[in-house]
Amino acid sequence: MSLVINRVSKDYSKSVTALNAISFQVNSGEAVGIVGESGSGKSTLAKVLLGLESYKEGSITFNGKPIAPKKRSLLRDYRKSVQMIFQDSAGALNPKLPIWKSIMEPLDNFKEVTPSFLAGKNLSRKETAEVLLERVGLDKQFAERYPRELSGGQKQRVSIARALSIEPSLLICDEPTASLDVTVQVHILHLLKDLQKKMNMTILFISHDLRSVTFLCKKVIVLRNGSIVDQFELSELYHQDRHPYTKALIQAASIQ
Ligand SMILES: Nc1ncnc2c1ncn2[C@@H]1O[C@H](COP(=O)(O)OP(=O)(O)OP(=O)(O)O)[C@@H](O)[C@H]1O
Ligand SMILES: [Mg+2]
């Protein structure tokens, strides 16, 4: 798996440049973090990477093939390989569906996919959802519940279970813990880290919180006003060559 972003720019209008010649690469098995303050262009980047927003200049390739927002067939293939977890898990779940049906949406959309955990097993759709719930640390009794009957952290776990169902080669998370209280944030981060290790999953983790990013990711990219101002391996976090803005973030996060 490789995702290559090359000098991608995005304007919402003449006065708003949300992304300015962004370049970076994500390779198999890596956890790459993008950190930046509110308005720095993080969600715009996530949307552009998912083909939900167009971009003006530059190129994005996934496994060597360009991601063109207009080409539906290419996008379908890509969507199968790339799953997303959003900040607002409540909005991502259909309130009218029991949890197990929401979890099954990706597998229902991509019937041609048989994930490795289903190989050789003859499970009903609901049993499949229950297996996925267990993977994210939720009891199978949650399968029958509705989103309104779950806490924020439980809903975020459900979103993760759903995203993992088709074994994506890349998982993009945009502020997946921002709406949760601190202890639940820690649980979700541990869960993601655990899954990343166990499944050798590739994660692009987007957050305003440098602490979360450095907990989960080995590669860190710092975004400011739509530009990448710093990009480094976690082991170089405290290197003297860090950009002054990165140093300010380190100080603000009290992890110096
Ligand atoms: N649909 C839109 N139309 C016009 N401007 C937009 C639109 N979406 C975002 N912007 C602007 O683009 C810039 C980047 O927004 P974006 O949502 O990507 O930031 P962010 O880093 O995700 O912020 P946050 O941490 O608050 O979620 C901001 O200046 C924002 O006002
Ligand atoms: Mg955002």
PDB file of C-alpha atoms and ligand atoms in Angstrom:
ATOM      1  CA  MET A   1       0.000   0.000   0.000  1.00  0.00           C
ATOM      2  CA  SER A   2       1.225   3.481  -0.743  1.00  0.00           C
ATOM      3  CA  LEU A   3      -0.546   6.794  -0.729  1.00  0.00           C
ATOM      4  CA  VAL A   4       1.419   9.598  -2.326  1.00  0.00           C
ATOM      5  CA  ILE A   5       0.285  13.194  -2.035  1.00  0.00           C
ATOM      6  CA  ASN A   6       2.230  15.511  -4.287  1.00  0.00           C
ATOM      7  CA  ARG A   7       1.916  19.301  -4.054  1.00  0.00           C
ATOM      8  CA  VAL A   8      -1.833  19.279  -3.504  1.00  0.00           C
ATOM      9  CA  SER A   9      -3.510  22.669  -3.178  1.00  0.00           C
ATOM     10  CA  LYS A  10      -7.126  23.492  -2.439  1.00  0.00           C
ATOM     11  CA  ASP A  11      -8.936  26.844  -2.432  1.00  0.00           C
ATOM     12  CA  TYR A  12     -12.482  27.246  -1.167  1.00  0.00           C
ATOM     13  CA  SER A  13     -12.511  30.760  -2.604  1.00  0.00           C
ATOM     14  CA  LYS A  14     -10.028  33.409  -3.705  1.00  0.00           C
ATOM     15  CA  SER A  15      -9.461  34.406  -0.126  1.00  0.00           C
ATOM     16  CA  VAL A  16      -9.427  30.941   1.516  1.00  0.00           C
ATOM     17  CA  THR A  17      -6.494  28.685   0.655  1.00  0.00           C
ATOM     18  CA  ALA A  18      -7.187  25.620   2.750  1.00  0.00           C
ATOM     19  CA  LEU A  19      -4.248  23.539   1.479  1.00  0.00           C
ATOM     20  CA  ASN A  20      -1.053  24.878   0.023  1.00  0.00           C
ATOM     21  CA  ALA A  21       1.212  22.521  -1.966  1.00  0.00           C
ATOM     22  CA  ILE A  22       0.959  19.619   0.493  1.00  0.00           C
ATOM     23  CA  SER A  23       3.300  16.667  -0.106  1.00  0.00           C
ATOM     24  CA  PHE A  24       3.773  13.515   1.934  1.00  0.00           C
ATOM     25  CA  GLN A  25       3.621   9.762   1.653  1.00  0.00           C
ATOM     26  CA  VAL A  26       2.037   6.967   3.678  1.00  0.00           C
ATOM     27  CA  ASN A  27       3.433   3.442   3.330  1.00  0.00           C
ATOM     28  CA  SER A  28       2.163   0.031   4.420  1.00  0.00           C
ATOM     29  CA  GLY A  29       2.014  -0.575   8.137  1.00  0.00           C
ATOM     30  CA  GLU A  30       2.853   3.004   9.059  1.00  0.00           C
ATOM     31  CA  ALA A  31       0.944   5.184  11.472  1.00  0.00           C
ATOM     32  CA  VAL A  32       1.283   8.743  10.224  1.00  0.00           C
ATOM     33  CA  GLY A  33      -0.032  11.633  12.275  1.00  0.00           C
ATOM     34  CA  ILE A  34      -1.092  15.043  11.057  1.00  0.00           C
ATOM     35  CA  VAL A  35      -1.280  17.679  13.746  1.00  0.00           C
ATOM     36  CA  GLY A  36      -2.479  21.254  13.415  1.00  0.00           C
ATOM     37  CA  GLU A  37      -4.626  23.845  15.119  1.00  0.00           C
ATOM     38  CA  SER A  38      -8.253  24.549  14.264  1.00  0.00           C
ATOM     39  CA  GLY A  39      -8.603  25.856  10.720  1.00  0.00           C
ATOM     40  CA  SER A  40      -5.201  24.564   9.589  1.00  0.00           C
ATOM     41  CA  GLY A  41      -6.818  22.417   6.877  1.00  0.00           C
ATOM     42  CA  LYS A  42      -6.928  18.987   8.520  1.00  0.00           C
ATOM     43  CA  SER A  43     -10.505  18.060   7.631  1.00  0.00           C
ATOM     44  CA  THR A  44     -10.091  19.533   4.172  1.00  0.00           C
ATOM     45  CA  LEU A  45      -7.136  17.241   3.665  1.00  0.00           C
ATOM     46  CA  ALA A  46      -9.134  14.233   4.895  1.00  0.00           C
ATOM     47  CA  LYS A  47     -11.991  15.072   2.512  1.00  0.00           C
ATOM     48  CA  VAL A  48      -9.656  15.588  -0.429  1.00  0.00           C
ATOM     49  CA  LEU A  49      -7.999  12.237   0.309  1.00  0.00           C
ATOM     50  CA  LEU A  50     -11.388  10.513   0.344  1.00  0.00           C
ATOM     51  CA  GLY A  51     -12.438  12.099  -2.930  1.00  0.00           C
ATOM     52  CA  LEU A  52     -15.185  14.054  -1.161  1.00  0.00           C
ATOM     53  CA  GLU A  53     -13.644  17.412  -2.093  1.00  0.00           C
ATOM     54  CA  SER A  54     -11.976  18.373  -5.339  1.00  0.00           C
ATOM     55  CA  TYR A  55      -8.553  19.960  -5.404  1.00  0.00           C
ATOM     56  CA  LYS A  56      -6.987  22.529  -7.657  1.00  0.00           C
ATOM     57  CA  GLU A  57      -3.419  21.457  -8.180  1.00  0.00           C
ATOM     58  CA  GLY A  58      -1.136  18.545  -7.510  1.00  0.00           C
ATOM     59  CA  SER A  59      -1.771  14.821  -7.531  1.00  0.00           C
ATOM     60  CA  ILE A  60      -2.823  12.014  -5.222  1.00  0.00           C
ATOM     61  CA  THR A  61      -2.016   8.428  -6.091  1.00  0.00           C
ATOM     62  CA  PHE A  62      -3.015   5.277  -4.270  1.00  0.00           C
ATOM     63  CA  ASN A  63      -0.905   2.234  -5.171  1.00  0.00           C
ATOM     64  CA  GLY A  64       0.317   4.150  -8.186  1.00  0.00           C
ATOM     65  CA  LYS A  65      -3.161   4.991  -9.493  1.00  0.00           C
ATOM     66  CA  PRO A  66      -4.451   8.554  -9.440  1.00  0.00           C
ATOM     67  CA  ILE A  67      -7.390   9.380  -7.181  1.00  0.00           C
ATOM     68  CA  ALA A  68      -9.643  11.419  -9.395  1.00  0.00           C
ATOM     69  CA  PRO A  69     -12.799  12.627  -7.639  1.00  0.00           C
ATOM     70  CA  LYS A  70     -14.821  12.422 -10.862  1.00  0.00           C
ATOM     71  CA  LYS A  71     -14.133   8.804 -11.843  1.00  0.00           C
ATOM     72  CA  ARG A  72     -16.751   6.737 -10.063  1.00  0.00           C
ATOM     73  CA  SER A  73     -15.380   3.271 -10.819  1.00  0.00           C
ATOM     74  CA  LEU A  74     -11.906   4.171  -9.594  1.00  0.00           C
ATOM     75  CA  LEU A  75     -13.402   5.744  -6.502  1.00  0.00           C
ATOM     76  CA  ARG A  76     -15.350   2.583  -5.688  1.00  0.00           C
ATOM     77  CA  ASP A  77     -12.171   0.551  -5.721  1.00  0.00           C
ATOM     78  CA  TYR A  78     -10.455   3.115  -3.596  1.00  0.00           C
ATOM     79  CA  ARG A  79     -13.326   3.303  -1.069  1.00  0.00           C
ATOM     80  CA  LYS A  80     -12.993  -0.411  -0.588  1.00  0.00           C
ATOM     81  CA  SER A  81      -9.369   0.032   0.410  1.00  0.00           C
ATOM     82  CA  VAL A  82      -9.673   3.213   2.434  1.00  0.00           C
ATOM     83  CA  GLN A  83     -11.997   3.631   5.397  1.00  0.00           C
ATOM     84  CA  MET A  84     -12.626   6.685   7.502  1.00  0.00           C
ATOM     85  CA  ILE A  85     -13.463   7.458  11.101  1.00  0.00           C
ATOM     86  CA  PHE A  86     -14.868  10.899  11.823  1.00  0.00           C
ATOM     87  CA  GLN A  87     -14.933  13.049  14.911  1.00  0.00           C
ATOM     88  CA  ASP A  88     -18.686  12.914  15.164  1.00  0.00           C
ATOM     89  CA  SER A  89     -19.482   9.236  15.374  1.00  0.00           C
ATOM     90  CA  ALA A  90     -23.098  10.029  16.227  1.00  0.00           C
ATOM     91  CA  GLY A  91     -23.588  11.633  12.827  1.00  0.00           C
ATOM     92  CA  ALA A  92     -21.900   8.715  11.100  1.00  0.00           C
ATOM     93  CA  LEU A  93     -24.424   6.170  12.409  1.00  0.00           C
ATOM     94  CA  ASN A  94     -27.951   5.967  11.082  1.00  0.00           C
ATOM     95  CA  PRO A  95     -30.248   6.552  14.110  1.00  0.00           C
ATOM     96  CA  LYS A  96     -32.920   4.289  12.600  1.00  0.00           C
ATOM     97  CA  LEU A  97     -30.687   1.238  12.298  1.00  0.00           C
ATOM     98  CA  PRO A  98     -29.684  -1.166  15.050  1.00  0.00           C
ATOM     99  CA  ILE A  99     -25.946  -1.131  15.585  1.00  0.00           C
ATOM    100  CA  TRP A 100     -25.339  -4.438  13.824  1.00  0.00           C
ATOM    101  CA  LYS A 101     -26.871  -3.166  10.596  1.00  0.00           C
ATOM    102  CA  SER A 102     -24.713  -0.036  10.652  1.00  0.00           C
ATOM    103  CA  ILE A 103     -21.631  -2.160  11.206  1.00  0.00           C
ATOM    104  CA  MET A 104     -22.526  -4.285   8.202  1.00  0.00           C
ATOM    105  CA  GLU A 105     -22.876  -1.368   5.769  1.00  0.00           C
ATOM    106  CA  PRO A 106     -19.396  -1.577   4.218  1.00  0.00           C
ATOM    107  CA  LEU A 107     -19.590  -5.360   3.808  1.00  0.00           C
ATOM    108  CA  ASP A 108     -23.068  -4.991   2.311  1.00  0.00           C
ATOM    109  CA  ASN A 109     -21.747  -2.370  -0.133  1.00  0.00           C
ATOM    110  CA  PHE A 110     -18.772  -4.462  -1.162  1.00  0.00           C
ATOM    111  CA  LYS A 111     -20.166  -7.963  -1.339  1.00  0.00           C
ATOM    112  CA  GLU A 112     -17.130  -9.103  -3.312  1.00  0.00           C
ATOM    113  CA  VAL A 113     -14.930  -8.651  -0.240  1.00  0.00           C
ATOM    114  CA  THR A 114     -14.411 -11.597   2.098  1.00  0.00           C
ATOM    115  CA  PRO A 115     -12.375 -10.372   5.037  1.00  0.00           C
ATOM    116  CA  SER A 116      -9.897 -12.829   6.514  1.00  0.00           C
ATOM    117  CA  PHE A 117     -11.822 -13.150   9.800  1.00  0.00           C
ATOM    118  CA  LEU A 118     -14.801 -14.575   7.870  1.00  0.00           C
ATOM    119  CA  ALA A 119     -12.871 -17.005   5.698  1.00  0.00           C
ATOM    120  CA  GLY A 120     -14.101 -20.566   6.203  1.00  0.00           C
ATOM    121  CA  LYS A 121     -16.839 -19.466   8.596  1.00  0.00           C
ATOM    122  CA  ASN A 122     -20.513 -19.492   7.942  1.00  0.00           C
ATOM    123  CA  LEU A 123     -21.771 -16.591  10.010  1.00  0.00           C
ATOM    124  CA  SER A 124     -25.012 -14.696   9.622  1.00  0.00           C
ATOM    125  CA  ARG A 125     -24.755 -10.948   9.072  1.00  0.00           C
ATOM    126  CA  LYS A 126     -25.634 -10.309  12.672  1.00  0.00           C
ATOM    127  CA  GLU A 127     -23.067 -12.810  13.952  1.00  0.00           C
ATOM    128  CA  THR A 128     -20.476 -11.110  11.765  1.00  0.00           C
ATOM    129  CA  ALA A 129     -21.317  -7.782  13.378  1.00  0.00           C
ATOM    130  CA  GLU A 130     -20.992  -9.388  16.807  1.00  0.00           C
ATOM    131  CA  VAL A 131     -17.490 -10.632  15.988  1.00  0.00           C
ATOM    132  CA  LEU A 132     -16.571  -7.102  14.951  1.00  0.00           C
ATOM    133  CA  LEU A 133     -18.036  -5.650  18.144  1.00  0.00           C
ATOM    134  CA  GLU A 134     -15.899  -7.987  20.214  1.00  0.00           C
ATOM    135  CA  ARG A 135     -12.829  -6.833  18.366  1.00  0.00           C
ATOM    136  CA  VAL A 136     -13.339  -3.282  19.562  1.00  0.00           C
ATOM    137  CA  GLY A 137     -14.073  -4.368  23.114  1.00  0.00           C
ATOM    138  CA  LEU A 138     -17.880  -4.205  23.045  1.00  0.00           C
ATOM    139  CA  ASP A 139     -20.161  -6.986  24.239  1.00  0.00           C
ATOM    140  CA  LYS A 140     -22.284  -8.572  21.541  1.00  0.00           C
ATOM    141  CA  GLN A 141     -25.467  -7.418  23.258  1.00  0.00           C
ATOM    142  CA  PHE A 142     -24.747  -3.998  21.710  1.00  0.00           C
ATOM    143  CA  ALA A 143     -25.665  -5.416  18.302  1.00  0.00           C
ATOM    144  CA  GLU A 144     -29.398  -4.968  18.929  1.00  0.00           C
ATOM    145  CA  ARG A 145     -29.158  -1.494  20.368  1.00  0.00           C
ATOM    146  CA  TYR A 146     -29.731   1.810  18.593  1.00  0.00           C
ATOM    147  CA  PRO A 147     -27.168   4.633  18.424  1.00  0.00           C
ATOM    148  CA  ARG A 148     -29.120   6.755  20.950  1.00  0.00           C
ATOM    149  CA  GLU A 149     -28.662   3.977  23.513  1.00  0.00           C
ATOM    150  CA  LEU A 150     -24.854   4.192  23.350  1.00  0.00           C
ATOM    151  CA  SER A 151     -22.361   6.592  24.914  1.00  0.00           C
ATOM    152  CA  GLY A 152     -20.061   8.684  22.730  1.00  0.00           C
ATOM    153  CA  GLY A 153     -17.114   6.372  23.340  1.00  0.00           C
ATOM    154  CA  GLN A 154     -19.190   3.287  22.552  1.00  0.00           C
ATOM    155  CA  LYS A 155     -20.401   4.896  19.323  1.00  0.00           C
ATOM    156  CA  GLN A 156     -16.825   5.670  18.350  1.00  0.00           C
ATOM    157  CA  ARG A 157     -15.925   2.014  18.940  1.00  0.00           C
ATOM    158  CA  VAL A 158     -18.802   1.022  16.690  1.00  0.00           C
ATOM    159  CA  SER A 159     -17.460   3.357  13.979  1.00  0.00           C
ATOM    160  CA  ILE A 160     -14.078   1.707  14.318  1.00  0.00           C
ATOM    161  CA  ALA A 161     -15.643  -1.780  14.099  1.00  0.00           C
ATOM    162  CA  ARG A 162     -17.460  -0.738  10.954  1.00  0.00           C
ATOM    163  CA  ALA A 163     -14.366   0.785   9.372  1.00  0.00           C
ATOM    164  CA  LEU A 164     -12.356  -2.355  10.110  1.00  0.00           C
ATOM    165  CA  SER A 165     -15.007  -4.731   8.762  1.00  0.00           C
ATOM    166  CA  ILE A 166     -13.695  -4.757   5.210  1.00  0.00           C
ATOM    167  CA  GLU A 167     -10.065  -4.801   6.356  1.00  0.00           C
ATOM    168  CA  PRO A 168      -9.081  -1.538   4.695  1.00  0.00           C
ATOM    169  CA  SER A 169      -5.478  -1.151   3.696  1.00  0.00           C
ATOM    170  CA  LEU A 170      -5.651   2.427   4.974  1.00  0.00           C
ATOM    171  CA  LEU A 171      -7.655   3.869   7.848  1.00  0.00           C
ATOM    172  CA  ILE A 172      -8.029   7.659   7.930  1.00  0.00           C
ATOM    173  CA  CYS A 173      -9.105   9.133  11.269  1.00  0.00           C
ATOM    174  CA  ASP A 174     -10.115  12.783  11.531  1.00  0.00           C
ATOM    175  CA  GLU A 175     -10.141  13.828  15.199  1.00  0.00           C
ATOM    176  CA  PRO A 176     -11.576  10.456  16.249  1.00  0.00           C
ATOM    177  CA  THR A 177     -11.344  11.259  19.942  1.00  0.00           C
ATOM    178  CA  ALA A 178     -12.004  15.001  20.028  1.00  0.00           C
ATOM    179  CA  SER A 179     -15.617  14.685  21.177  1.00  0.00           C
ATOM    180  CA  LEU A 180     -14.807  12.245  23.989  1.00  0.00           C
ATOM    181  CA  ASP A 181     -13.721  12.849  27.548  1.00  0.00           C
ATOM    182  CA  VAL A 182     -10.106  12.231  28.409  1.00  0.00           C
ATOM    183  CA  THR A 183     -10.357   8.726  29.853  1.00  0.00           C
ATOM    184  CA  VAL A 184     -12.416   7.517  26.900  1.00  0.00           C
ATOM    185  CA  GLN A 185      -9.954   9.190  24.520  1.00  0.00           C
ATOM    186  CA  VAL A 186      -7.189   7.158  26.086  1.00  0.00           C
ATOM    187  CA  HIS A 187      -9.168   3.924  25.636  1.00  0.00           C
ATOM    188  CA  ILE A 188      -9.839   4.638  21.973  1.00  0.00           C
ATOM    189  CA  LEU A 189      -6.198   5.546  21.337  1.00  0.00           C
ATOM    190  CA  HIS A 190      -5.063   2.310  22.985  1.00  0.00           C
ATOM    191  CA  LEU A 191      -7.576   0.385  20.896  1.00  0.00           C
ATOM    192  CA  LEU A 192      -6.306   1.954  17.674  1.00  0.00           C
ATOM    193  CA  LYS A 193      -2.711   1.313  18.653  1.00  0.00           C
ATOM    194  CA  ASP A 194      -3.489  -2.278  19.509  1.00  0.00           C
ATOM    195  CA  LEU A 195      -5.327  -2.874  16.236  1.00  0.00           C
ATOM    196  CA  GLN A 196      -2.544  -1.194  14.337  1.00  0.00           C
ATOM    197  CA  LYS A 197      -0.005  -3.577  15.822  1.00  0.00           C
ATOM    198  CA  LYS A 198      -2.113  -6.718  15.560  1.00  0.00           C
ATOM    199  CA  MET A 199      -3.331  -6.149  12.026  1.00  0.00           C
ATOM    200  CA  ASN A 200      -0.319  -4.207  10.797  1.00  0.00           C
ATOM    201  CA  MET A 201      -2.839  -1.601   9.778  1.00  0.00           C
ATOM    202  CA  THR A 202      -1.854   1.616   8.048  1.00  0.00           C
ATOM    203  CA  ILE A 203      -3.306   4.655   9.780  1.00  0.00           C
ATOM    204  CA  LEU A 204      -3.430   8.318   8.872  1.00  0.00           C
ATOM    205  CA  PHE A 205      -4.359   9.951  12.143  1.00  0.00           C
ATOM    206  CA  ILE A 206      -5.445  13.598  12.068  1.00  0.00           C
ATOM    207  CA  SER A 207      -5.695  15.565  15.295  1.00  0.00           C
ATOM    208  CA  HIS A 208      -5.187  18.970  16.900  1.00  0.00           C
ATOM    209  CA  ASP A 209      -3.623  17.135  19.833  1.00  0.00           C
ATOM    210  CA  LEU A 210       0.107  16.480  19.607  1.00  0.00           C
ATOM    211  CA  ARG A 211      -0.074  14.135  22.593  1.00  0.00           C
ATOM    212  CA  SER A 212      -2.459  11.746  20.812  1.00  0.00           C
ATOM    213  CA  VAL A 213      -0.446  11.961  17.615  1.00  0.00           C
ATOM    214  CA  THR A 214       2.831  11.137  19.338  1.00  0.00           C
ATOM    215  CA  PHE A 215       1.189   8.302  21.289  1.00  0.00           C
ATOM    216  CA  LEU A 216      -0.012   6.554  18.152  1.00  0.00           C
ATOM    217  CA  CYS A 217       2.231   7.626  15.290  1.00  0.00           C
ATOM    218  CA  LYS A 218       5.835   7.076  14.333  1.00  0.00           C
ATOM    219  CA  LYS A 219       5.776   9.778  11.679  1.00  0.00           C
ATOM    220  CA  VAL A 220       4.488  13.272  12.413  1.00  0.00           C
ATOM    221  CA  ILE A 221       3.439  16.007   9.996  1.00  0.00           C
ATOM    222  CA  VAL A 222       2.702  19.513  11.256  1.00  0.00           C
ATOM    223  CA  LEU A 223       0.112  21.503   9.352  1.00  0.00           C
ATOM    224  CA  ARG A 224      -0.280  25.246   9.764  1.00  0.00           C
ATOM    225  CA  ASN A 225      -2.503  27.541   7.692  1.00  0.00           C
ATOM    226  CA  GLY A 226      -2.740  24.893   5.001  1.00  0.00           C
ATOM    227  CA  SER A 227       1.011  24.318   4.697  1.00  0.00           C
ATOM    228  CA  ILE A 228       3.228  21.570   6.059  1.00  0.00           C
ATOM    229  CA  VAL A 229       5.752  23.367   8.241  1.00  0.00           C
ATOM    230  CA  ASP A 230       7.455  20.324   9.725  1.00  0.00           C
ATOM    231  CA  GLN A 231       7.669  16.585   9.052  1.00  0.00           C
ATOM    232  CA  PHE A 232       9.707  14.146  11.116  1.00  0.00           C
ATOM    233  CA  GLU A 233      10.082  10.727  12.724  1.00  0.00           C
ATOM    234  CA  LEU A 234       8.837  10.490  16.304  1.00  0.00           C
ATOM    235  CA  SER A 235      12.392   9.838  17.489  1.00  0.00           C
ATOM    236  CA  GLU A 236      13.295  13.334  16.254  1.00  0.00           C
ATOM    237  CA  LEU A 237      10.532  15.072  18.197  1.00  0.00           C
ATOM    238  CA  TYR A 238      12.941  16.841  20.514  1.00  0.00           C
ATOM    239  CA  HIS A 239      15.567  17.529  17.882  1.00  0.00           C
ATOM    240  CA  GLN A 240      16.859  21.102  17.918  1.00  0.00           C
ATOM    241  CA  ASP A 241      16.002  21.495  14.231  1.00  0.00           C
ATOM    242  CA  ARG A 242      12.288  21.241  14.897  1.00  0.00           C
ATOM    243  CA  HIS A 243      10.277  24.119  13.472  1.00  0.00           C
ATOM    244  CA  PRO A 244       9.538  26.837  16.073  1.00  0.00           C
ATOM    245  CA  TYR A 245       5.839  26.110  15.653  1.00  0.00           C
ATOM    246  CA  THR A 246       6.403  22.430  16.473  1.00  0.00           C
ATOM    247  CA  LYS A 247       8.385  23.482  19.537  1.00  0.00           C
ATOM    248  CA  ALA A 248       5.470  25.681  20.596  1.00  0.00           C
ATOM    249  CA  LEU A 249       3.093  22.733  20.186  1.00  0.00           C
ATOM    250  CA  ILE A 250       5.383  20.529  22.272  1.00  0.00           C
ATOM    251  CA  GLN A 251       5.452  23.145  24.991  1.00  0.00           C
ATOM    252  CA  ALA A 252       1.690  23.667  24.895  1.00  0.00           C
ATOM    253  CA  ALA A 253       1.130  19.914  25.156  1.00  0.00           C
ATOM    254  CA  SER A 254       3.545  19.778  28.142  1.00  0.00           C
ATOM    255  CA  ILE A 255       5.426  16.825  26.716  1.00  0.00           C
ATOM    256  CA  GLN A 256       8.860  18.421  26.619  1.00  0.00           C
TER     257      GLN A 256
HETATM  258  N1  LIG B   1     -16.870  24.260   2.739  1.00  0.00           N
HETATM  259  C1  LIG B   1     -16.056  25.286   2.997  1.00  0.00           C
HETATM  260  N2  LIG B   1     -16.208  26.475   2.363  1.00  0.00           N
HETATM  261  C2  LIG B   1     -15.382  27.510   2.603  1.00  0.00           C
HETATM  262  N3  LIG B   1     -14.352  27.465   3.463  1.00  0.00           N
HETATM  263  C3  LIG B   1     -14.166  26.334   4.129  1.00  0.00           C
HETATM  264  C4  LIG B   1     -15.001  25.176   3.940  1.00  0.00           C
HETATM  265  N4  LIG B   1     -14.549  24.180   4.742  1.00  0.00           N
HETATM  266  C5  LIG B   1     -13.496  24.673   5.413  1.00  0.00           C
HETATM  267  N5  LIG B   1     -13.249  25.954   5.053  1.00  0.00           N
HETATM  268  C6  LIG B   1     -12.140  26.801   5.525  1.00  0.00           C
HETATM  269  O1  LIG B   1     -10.917  26.152   5.212  1.00  0.00           O
HETATM  270  C7  LIG B   1      -9.989  26.265   6.292  1.00  0.00           C
HETATM  271  C8  LIG B   1      -9.580  24.870   6.781  1.00  0.00           C
HETATM  272  O2  LIG B   1     -10.729  24.231   7.355  1.00  0.00           O
HETATM  273  P1  LIG B   1     -10.685  22.748   7.927  1.00  0.00           P
HETATM  274  O3  LIG B   1     -12.056  22.347   8.274  1.00  0.00           O
HETATM  275  O4  LIG B   1      -9.959  21.906   6.954  1.00  0.00           O
HETATM  276  O5  LIG B   1      -9.791  22.948   9.234  1.00  0.00           O
HETATM  277  P2  LIG B   1      -9.436  21.914  10.404  1.00  0.00           P
HETATM  278  O6  LIG B   1      -7.965  21.928  10.540  1.00  0.00           O
HETATM  279  O7  LIG B   1     -10.106  20.633  10.177  1.00  0.00           O
HETATM  280  O8  LIG B   1     -10.063  22.634  11.685  1.00  0.00           O
HETATM  281  P3  LIG B   1     -10.745  21.981  13.006  1.00  0.00           P
HETATM  282  O9  LIG B   1      -9.620  21.544  13.885  1.00  0.00           O
HETATM  283  O10 LIG B   1     -11.483  23.153  13.609  1.00  0.00           O
HETATM  284  O11 LIG B   1     -11.636  20.871  12.571  1.00  0.00           O
HETATM  285  C9  LIG B   1     -10.660  27.124   7.347  1.00  0.00           C
HETATM  286  O12 LIG B   1     -10.232  28.444   7.172  1.00  0.00           O
HETATM  287  C10 LIG B   1     -12.146  26.984   7.029  1.00  0.00           C
HETATM  288  O13 LIG B   1     -12.849  28.135   7.414  1.00  0.00           O
HETATM  289 MG    MG B   2     -11.521  19.453  11.251  1.00  0.00          MG
END
